[in-house]
Short mmCIF file of C-alpha atoms in Angstrom, two decimals:
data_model
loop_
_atom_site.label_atom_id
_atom_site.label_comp_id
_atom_site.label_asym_id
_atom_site.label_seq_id
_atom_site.Cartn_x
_atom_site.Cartn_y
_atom_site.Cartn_z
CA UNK A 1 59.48 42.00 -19.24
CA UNK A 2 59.17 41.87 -23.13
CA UNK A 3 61.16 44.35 -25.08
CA UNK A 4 59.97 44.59 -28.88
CA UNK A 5 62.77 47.09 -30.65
CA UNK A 6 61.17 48.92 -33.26
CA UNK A 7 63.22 50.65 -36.77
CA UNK A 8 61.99 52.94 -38.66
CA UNK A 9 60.96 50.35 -41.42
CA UNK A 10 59.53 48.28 -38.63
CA UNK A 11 57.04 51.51 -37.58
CA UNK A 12 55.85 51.64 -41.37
CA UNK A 13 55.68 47.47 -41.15
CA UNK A 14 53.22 47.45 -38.36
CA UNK A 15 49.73 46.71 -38.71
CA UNK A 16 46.83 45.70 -37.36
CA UNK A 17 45.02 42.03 -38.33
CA UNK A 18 42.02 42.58 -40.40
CA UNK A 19 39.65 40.19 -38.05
CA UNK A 20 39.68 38.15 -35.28
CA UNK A 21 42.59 34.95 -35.61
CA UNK A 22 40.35 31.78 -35.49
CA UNK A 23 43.66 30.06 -34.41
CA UNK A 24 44.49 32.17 -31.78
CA UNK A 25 40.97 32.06 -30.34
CA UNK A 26 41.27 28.37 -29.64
CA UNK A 27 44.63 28.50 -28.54
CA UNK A 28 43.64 31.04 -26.30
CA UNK A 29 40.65 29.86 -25.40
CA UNK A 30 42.04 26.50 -24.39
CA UNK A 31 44.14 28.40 -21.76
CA UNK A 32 41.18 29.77 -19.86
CA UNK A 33 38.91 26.65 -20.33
CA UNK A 34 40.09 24.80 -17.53
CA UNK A 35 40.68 27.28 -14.91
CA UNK A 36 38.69 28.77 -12.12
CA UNK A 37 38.38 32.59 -13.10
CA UNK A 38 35.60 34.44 -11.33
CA UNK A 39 35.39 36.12 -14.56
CA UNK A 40 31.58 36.59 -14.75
CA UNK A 41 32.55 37.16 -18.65
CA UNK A 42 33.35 34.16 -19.37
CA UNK A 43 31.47 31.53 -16.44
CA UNK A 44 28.74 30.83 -18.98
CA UNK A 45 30.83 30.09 -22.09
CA UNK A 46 32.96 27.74 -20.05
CA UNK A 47 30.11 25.83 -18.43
CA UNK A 48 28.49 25.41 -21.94
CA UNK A 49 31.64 24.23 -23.65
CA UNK A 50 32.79 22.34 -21.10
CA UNK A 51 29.37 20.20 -20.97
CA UNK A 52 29.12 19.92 -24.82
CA UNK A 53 32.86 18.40 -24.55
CA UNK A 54 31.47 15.53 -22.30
CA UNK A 55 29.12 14.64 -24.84
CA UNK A 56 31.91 13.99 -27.52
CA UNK A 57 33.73 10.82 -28.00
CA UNK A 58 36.75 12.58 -28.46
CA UNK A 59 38.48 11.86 -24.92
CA UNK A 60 42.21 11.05 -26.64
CA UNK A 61 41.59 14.80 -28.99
CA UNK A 62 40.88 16.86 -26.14
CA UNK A 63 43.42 15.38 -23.71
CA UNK A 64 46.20 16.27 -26.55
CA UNK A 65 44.85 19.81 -26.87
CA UNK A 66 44.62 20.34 -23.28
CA UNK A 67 47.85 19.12 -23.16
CA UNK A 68 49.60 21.50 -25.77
CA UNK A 69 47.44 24.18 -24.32
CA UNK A 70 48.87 24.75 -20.65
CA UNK A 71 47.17 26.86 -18.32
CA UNK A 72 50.18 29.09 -17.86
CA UNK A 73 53.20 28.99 -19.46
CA UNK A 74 54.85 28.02 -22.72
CA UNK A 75 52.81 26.44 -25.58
CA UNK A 76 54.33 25.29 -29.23
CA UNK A 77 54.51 28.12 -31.62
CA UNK A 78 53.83 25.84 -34.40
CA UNK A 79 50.29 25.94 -33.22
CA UNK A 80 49.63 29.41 -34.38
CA UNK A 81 51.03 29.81 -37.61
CA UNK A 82 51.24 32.81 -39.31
CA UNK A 83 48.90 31.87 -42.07
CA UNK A 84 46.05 31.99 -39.96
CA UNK A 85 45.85 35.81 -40.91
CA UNK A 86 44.12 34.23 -44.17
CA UNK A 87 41.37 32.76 -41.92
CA UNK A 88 41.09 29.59 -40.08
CA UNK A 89 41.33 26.84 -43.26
CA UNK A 90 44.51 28.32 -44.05
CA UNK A 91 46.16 27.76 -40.85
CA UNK A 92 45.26 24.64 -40.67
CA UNK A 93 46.78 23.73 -43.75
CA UNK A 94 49.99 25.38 -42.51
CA UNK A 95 49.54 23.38 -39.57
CA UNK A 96 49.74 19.94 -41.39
CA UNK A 97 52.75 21.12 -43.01
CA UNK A 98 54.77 22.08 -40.26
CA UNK A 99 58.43 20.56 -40.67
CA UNK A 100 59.09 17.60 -38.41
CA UNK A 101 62.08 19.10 -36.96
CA UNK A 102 59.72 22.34 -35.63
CA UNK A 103 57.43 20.05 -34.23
CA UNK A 104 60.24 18.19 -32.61
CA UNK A 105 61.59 21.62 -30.95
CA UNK A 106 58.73 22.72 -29.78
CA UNK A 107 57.10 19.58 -28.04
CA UNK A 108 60.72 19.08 -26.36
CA UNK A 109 60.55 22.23 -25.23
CA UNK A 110 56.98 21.43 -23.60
CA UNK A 111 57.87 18.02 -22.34
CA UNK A 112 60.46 19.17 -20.07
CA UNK A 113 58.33 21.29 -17.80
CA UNK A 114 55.04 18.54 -18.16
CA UNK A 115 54.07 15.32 -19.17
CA UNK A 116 52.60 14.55 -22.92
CA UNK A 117 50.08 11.97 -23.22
CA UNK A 118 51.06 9.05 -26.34
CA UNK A 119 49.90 11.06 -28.89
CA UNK A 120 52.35 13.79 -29.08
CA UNK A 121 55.38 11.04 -29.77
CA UNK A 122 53.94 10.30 -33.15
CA UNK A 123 53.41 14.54 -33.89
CA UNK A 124 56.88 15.25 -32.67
CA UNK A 125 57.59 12.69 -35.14
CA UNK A 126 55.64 14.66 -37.80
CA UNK A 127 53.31 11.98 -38.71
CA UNK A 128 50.88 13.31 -41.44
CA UNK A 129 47.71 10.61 -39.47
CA UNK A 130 48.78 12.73 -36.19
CA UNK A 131 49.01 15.81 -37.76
CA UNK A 132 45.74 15.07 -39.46
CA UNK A 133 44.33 13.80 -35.98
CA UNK A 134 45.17 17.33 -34.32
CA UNK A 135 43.79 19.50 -36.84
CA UNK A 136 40.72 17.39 -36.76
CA UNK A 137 40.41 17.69 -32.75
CA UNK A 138 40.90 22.08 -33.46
CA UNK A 139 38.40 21.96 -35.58
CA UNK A 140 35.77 20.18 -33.50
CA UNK A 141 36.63 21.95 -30.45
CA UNK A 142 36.48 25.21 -32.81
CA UNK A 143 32.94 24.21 -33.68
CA UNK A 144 31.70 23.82 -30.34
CA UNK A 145 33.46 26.34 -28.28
CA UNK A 146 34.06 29.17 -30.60
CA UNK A 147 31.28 28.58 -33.38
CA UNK A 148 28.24 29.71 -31.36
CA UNK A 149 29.76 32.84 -30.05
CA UNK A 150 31.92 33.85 -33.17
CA UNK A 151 29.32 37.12 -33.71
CA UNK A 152 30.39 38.18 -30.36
CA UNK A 153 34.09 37.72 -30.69
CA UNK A 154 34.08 39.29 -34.18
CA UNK A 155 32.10 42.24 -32.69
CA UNK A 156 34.50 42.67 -29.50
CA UNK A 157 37.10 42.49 -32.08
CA UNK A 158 35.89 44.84 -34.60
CA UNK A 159 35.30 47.34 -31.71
CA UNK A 160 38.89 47.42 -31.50
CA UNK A 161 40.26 47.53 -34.98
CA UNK A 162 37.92 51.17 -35.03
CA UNK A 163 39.52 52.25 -31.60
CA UNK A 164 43.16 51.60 -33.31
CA UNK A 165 42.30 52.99 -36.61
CA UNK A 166 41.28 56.58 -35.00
CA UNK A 167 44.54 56.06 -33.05
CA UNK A 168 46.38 55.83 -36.32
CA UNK A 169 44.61 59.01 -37.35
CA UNK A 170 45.25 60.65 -34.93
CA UNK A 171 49.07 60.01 -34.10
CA UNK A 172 50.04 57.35 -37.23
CA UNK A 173 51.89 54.30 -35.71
CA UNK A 174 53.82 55.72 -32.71
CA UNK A 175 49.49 56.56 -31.90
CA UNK A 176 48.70 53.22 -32.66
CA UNK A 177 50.98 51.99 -30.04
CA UNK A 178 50.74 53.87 -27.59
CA UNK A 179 46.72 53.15 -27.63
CA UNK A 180 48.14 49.47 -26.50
CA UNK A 181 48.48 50.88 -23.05
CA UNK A 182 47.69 49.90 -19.87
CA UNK A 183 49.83 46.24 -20.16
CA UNK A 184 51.99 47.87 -22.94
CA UNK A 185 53.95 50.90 -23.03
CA UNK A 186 55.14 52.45 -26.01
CA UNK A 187 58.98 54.70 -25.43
CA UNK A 188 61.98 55.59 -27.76
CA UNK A 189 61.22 52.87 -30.02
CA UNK A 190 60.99 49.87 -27.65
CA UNK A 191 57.38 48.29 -26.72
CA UNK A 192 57.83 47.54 -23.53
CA UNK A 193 55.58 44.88 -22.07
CA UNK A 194 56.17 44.96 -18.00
CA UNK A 195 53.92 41.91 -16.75
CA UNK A 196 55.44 39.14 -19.58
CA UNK A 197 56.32 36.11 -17.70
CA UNK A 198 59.94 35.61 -18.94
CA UNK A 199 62.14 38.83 -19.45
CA UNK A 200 62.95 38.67 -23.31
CA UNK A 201 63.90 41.26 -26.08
CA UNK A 202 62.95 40.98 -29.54
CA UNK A 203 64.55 42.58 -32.85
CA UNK A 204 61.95 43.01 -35.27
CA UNK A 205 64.82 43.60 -38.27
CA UNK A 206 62.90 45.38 -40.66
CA UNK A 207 60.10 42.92 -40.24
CA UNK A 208 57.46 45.25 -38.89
CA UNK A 209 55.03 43.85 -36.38
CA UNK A 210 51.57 42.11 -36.85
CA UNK A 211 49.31 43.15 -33.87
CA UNK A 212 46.41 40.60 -33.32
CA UNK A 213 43.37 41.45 -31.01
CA UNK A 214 41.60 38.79 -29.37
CA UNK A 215 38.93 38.32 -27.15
CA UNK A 216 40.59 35.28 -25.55
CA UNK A 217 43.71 36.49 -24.45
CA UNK A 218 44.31 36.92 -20.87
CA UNK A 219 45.64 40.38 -19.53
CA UNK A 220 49.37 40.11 -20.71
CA UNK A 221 49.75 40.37 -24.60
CA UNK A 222 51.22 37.34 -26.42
CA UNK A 223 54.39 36.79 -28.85
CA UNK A 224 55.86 33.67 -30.25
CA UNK A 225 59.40 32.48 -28.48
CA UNK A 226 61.06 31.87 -32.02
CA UNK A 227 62.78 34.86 -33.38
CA UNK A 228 62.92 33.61 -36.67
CA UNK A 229 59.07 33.30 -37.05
CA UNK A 230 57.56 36.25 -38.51
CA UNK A 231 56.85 38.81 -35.55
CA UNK A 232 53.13 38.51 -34.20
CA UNK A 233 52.18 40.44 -30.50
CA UNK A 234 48.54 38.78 -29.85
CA UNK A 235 46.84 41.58 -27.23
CA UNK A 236 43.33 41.47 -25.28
CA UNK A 237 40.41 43.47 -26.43
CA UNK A 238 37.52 45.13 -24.39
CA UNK A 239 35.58 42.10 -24.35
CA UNK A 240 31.92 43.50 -24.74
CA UNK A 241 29.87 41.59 -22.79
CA UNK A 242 29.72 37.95 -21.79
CA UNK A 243 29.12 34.76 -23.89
CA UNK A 244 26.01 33.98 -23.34
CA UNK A 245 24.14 31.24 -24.65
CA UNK A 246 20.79 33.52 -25.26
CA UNK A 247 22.94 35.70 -27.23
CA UNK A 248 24.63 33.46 -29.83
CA UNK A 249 21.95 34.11 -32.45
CA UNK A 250 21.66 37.92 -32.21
CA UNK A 251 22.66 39.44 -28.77
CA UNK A 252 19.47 41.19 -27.68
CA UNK A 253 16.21 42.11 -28.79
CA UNK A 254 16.98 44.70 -31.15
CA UNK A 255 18.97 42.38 -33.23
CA UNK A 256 16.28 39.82 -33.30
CA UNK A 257 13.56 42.50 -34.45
CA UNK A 258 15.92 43.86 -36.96
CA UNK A 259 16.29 40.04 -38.27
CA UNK A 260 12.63 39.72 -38.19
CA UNK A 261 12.36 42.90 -40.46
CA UNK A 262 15.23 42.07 -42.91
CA UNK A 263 16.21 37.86 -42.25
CA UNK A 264 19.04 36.86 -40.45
CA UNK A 265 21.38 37.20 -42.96
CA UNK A 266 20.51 40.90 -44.35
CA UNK A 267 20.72 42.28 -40.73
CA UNK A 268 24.08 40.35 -40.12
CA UNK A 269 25.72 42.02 -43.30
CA UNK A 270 24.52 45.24 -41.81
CA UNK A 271 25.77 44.14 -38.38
CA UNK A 272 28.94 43.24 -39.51
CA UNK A 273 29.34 46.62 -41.43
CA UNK A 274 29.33 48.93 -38.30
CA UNK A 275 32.71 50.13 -38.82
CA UNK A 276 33.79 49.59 -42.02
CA UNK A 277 34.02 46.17 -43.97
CA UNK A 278 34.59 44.86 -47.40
CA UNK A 279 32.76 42.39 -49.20
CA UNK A 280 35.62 39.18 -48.85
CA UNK A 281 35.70 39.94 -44.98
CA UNK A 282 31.77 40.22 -44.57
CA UNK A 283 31.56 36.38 -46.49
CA UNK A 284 34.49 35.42 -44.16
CA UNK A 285 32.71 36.37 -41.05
CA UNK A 286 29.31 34.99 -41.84
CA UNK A 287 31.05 32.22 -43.77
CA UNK A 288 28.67 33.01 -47.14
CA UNK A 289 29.61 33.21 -51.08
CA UNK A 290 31.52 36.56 -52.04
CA UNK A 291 28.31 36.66 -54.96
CA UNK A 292 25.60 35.92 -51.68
CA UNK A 293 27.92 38.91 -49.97
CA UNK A 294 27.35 41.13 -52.59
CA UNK A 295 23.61 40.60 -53.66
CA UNK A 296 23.48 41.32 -49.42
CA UNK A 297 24.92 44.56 -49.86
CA UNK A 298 23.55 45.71 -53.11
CA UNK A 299 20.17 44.96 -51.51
CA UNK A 300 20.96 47.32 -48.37
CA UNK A 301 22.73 49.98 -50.42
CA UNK A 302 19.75 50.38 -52.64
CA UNK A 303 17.31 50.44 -49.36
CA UNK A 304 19.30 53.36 -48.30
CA UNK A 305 20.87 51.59 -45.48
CA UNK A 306 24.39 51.08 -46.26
CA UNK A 307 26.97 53.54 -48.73
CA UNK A 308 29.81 50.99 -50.72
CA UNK A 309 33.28 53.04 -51.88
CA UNK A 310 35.35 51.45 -53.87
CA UNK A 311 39.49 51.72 -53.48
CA UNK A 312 40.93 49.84 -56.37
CA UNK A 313 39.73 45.99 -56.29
CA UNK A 314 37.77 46.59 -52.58
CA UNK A 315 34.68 47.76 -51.77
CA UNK A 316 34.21 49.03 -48.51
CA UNK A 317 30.77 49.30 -47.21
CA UNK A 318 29.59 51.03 -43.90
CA UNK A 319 26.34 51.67 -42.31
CA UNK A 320 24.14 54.96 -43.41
CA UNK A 321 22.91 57.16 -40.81
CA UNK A 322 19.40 55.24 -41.42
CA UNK A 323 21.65 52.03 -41.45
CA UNK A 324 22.75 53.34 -38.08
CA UNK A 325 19.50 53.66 -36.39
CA UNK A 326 18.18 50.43 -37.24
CA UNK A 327 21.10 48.90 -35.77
CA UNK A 328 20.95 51.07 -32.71
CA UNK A 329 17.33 51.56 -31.80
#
């Protein structure tokens, strides 16, 4: 079991990540890829990535990712830093500055329950080439396995982030955590996680708590074995629907018409909007200029289809009823 202890500052710390963690969707991911879940969610996705993957010529990248990526058990927490909050470019440049004496915990820590291939002597080193070398292999295996489906993880995702926010609402924090349950339970101040694989208790020391949802995570929520690091519970979201390959570009019919009617883009800003969003996270999820963002939304605002309030330097835009309908028909 995982006990998370919980102040009073730590309750008024805790929030929610604003999107899905590209990091800790191919950390995750990497867990389930080779496996042999029935999960009919999932079959698809795994067959497709795991085909494209024998078409690269990137046999020594994989192996090392595979490698840092068990199945079950630990993995190096310098893999998932915390900067990936800021998106995915971010935490790889935390990544490649990871201090050589981290990276020489960690992978000792790995080694002693499995063998590394070559490659991780020269990272536990903290060679900037291998460094370089394992970003690299993250990103391509990003590309391919999490690229295609990304609408559908954001989406899952999103879903979630609206299903804790009227938790908040409704009971503030304590609501919020609660909501966690069936693999968490929430009692006198202690999150109590019953099915983590090592019994463990964590002091969050005034640090509050950053709760990640993820589409990739298995059933037991996820923290990082150094106390030090800044607190992070990673937790599995309602995941939607499968990844399918005929859905990468739209997921269904509707969303095709409503692309036909207003372009791809246009009806992914109003996608993407179902449930609140600003205009820096609607460029980072469709991975368009904050000026293409906001020409989107002006466009759609003045059609009647989405409403924009502004608190201080944000504008939050959401669907209008009529925005609603066309997404929905």
């Amino acid at each position: 079991m995982l006990k998370i202890h919980f102040s009073g500052e730590d309750i008024l710390r805790t929030r929610v990540a604003p999107a899905a963690d590209p990091i800790w969707e191919v950390v995750l991911s990497l867990h389930l890829l080779p496996g042999r879940s029935r999960d009919p969610l999932l079959a698809g996705w795994r067959r497709e990535v795991m085909r494209g993957l024998r078409r690269q010529d990137d046999a020594d990248g994989l192996r090392l990712l595979l490698a840092l990526n068990p199945p079950r058990g630990y993995f190096p927490d310098f893999l998932t830093p915390y900067e990936s909050v800021g998106g995915f470019e971010a935490g790889m440049e935390a990544l490649r500055r990871t201090p050589a004496t981290l990276l020489h915990r960690d992978l000792s820590r790995l080694a002693s329950g499995r063998s590394l291939p070559t490659g991780a002597d020269a990272l536990a080193r903290g060679e900037p080439r291998a460094l370089d070398d394992l970003t690299d292999a993250m990103s391509r295996y990003r590309d391919l396995a999490l690229g295609p489906y990304w609408e559908r993880v954001q989406a899952a995702v999103d879903a979630d982030r609206s299903r804790r926010a009227r938790a908040m609402l409704d009971g503030g924090i304590e609501g919020l955590l609660t909501s966690l349950r069936p693999g968490v339970r929430w009692e006198s101040g202690v999150l109590h996680i019953p099915d983590y694989p090592n019994s463990r208790e964590l002091h969050l020391l005034g640090r509050g708590l950053l709760l990640v949802p993820s589409y990739f995570c298995a059933k037991t929520p996820v923290a990082l074995v150094d106390p030090e690091l800044p607190p992070v519970l990673v937790y599995p979201v309602d995941r939607l629907g499968g990844l399918v390959a005929d859905e990468v570009d739209g997921t269904g019919t509707g969303h095709k018409a409503l692309a036909a009617l207003l372009g791809r883009t246009r009806a992914a800003v109003l996608a993407a909007t179902d449930g609140g969003c600003s205009t820096g996270e609607l460029a980072r999820r469709l991975r368009i200029s904050a000026a293409a963002a906001s020409q989107h939304t002006t466009v759609l605002r003045n059609a009647g289809l989405l409403v924009s309030h502004r608190d201080r330097n944000t504008v939050l835009h959401t669907p209008t009823p009529l925005g609603r309908a066309l997404l929905n028909p």
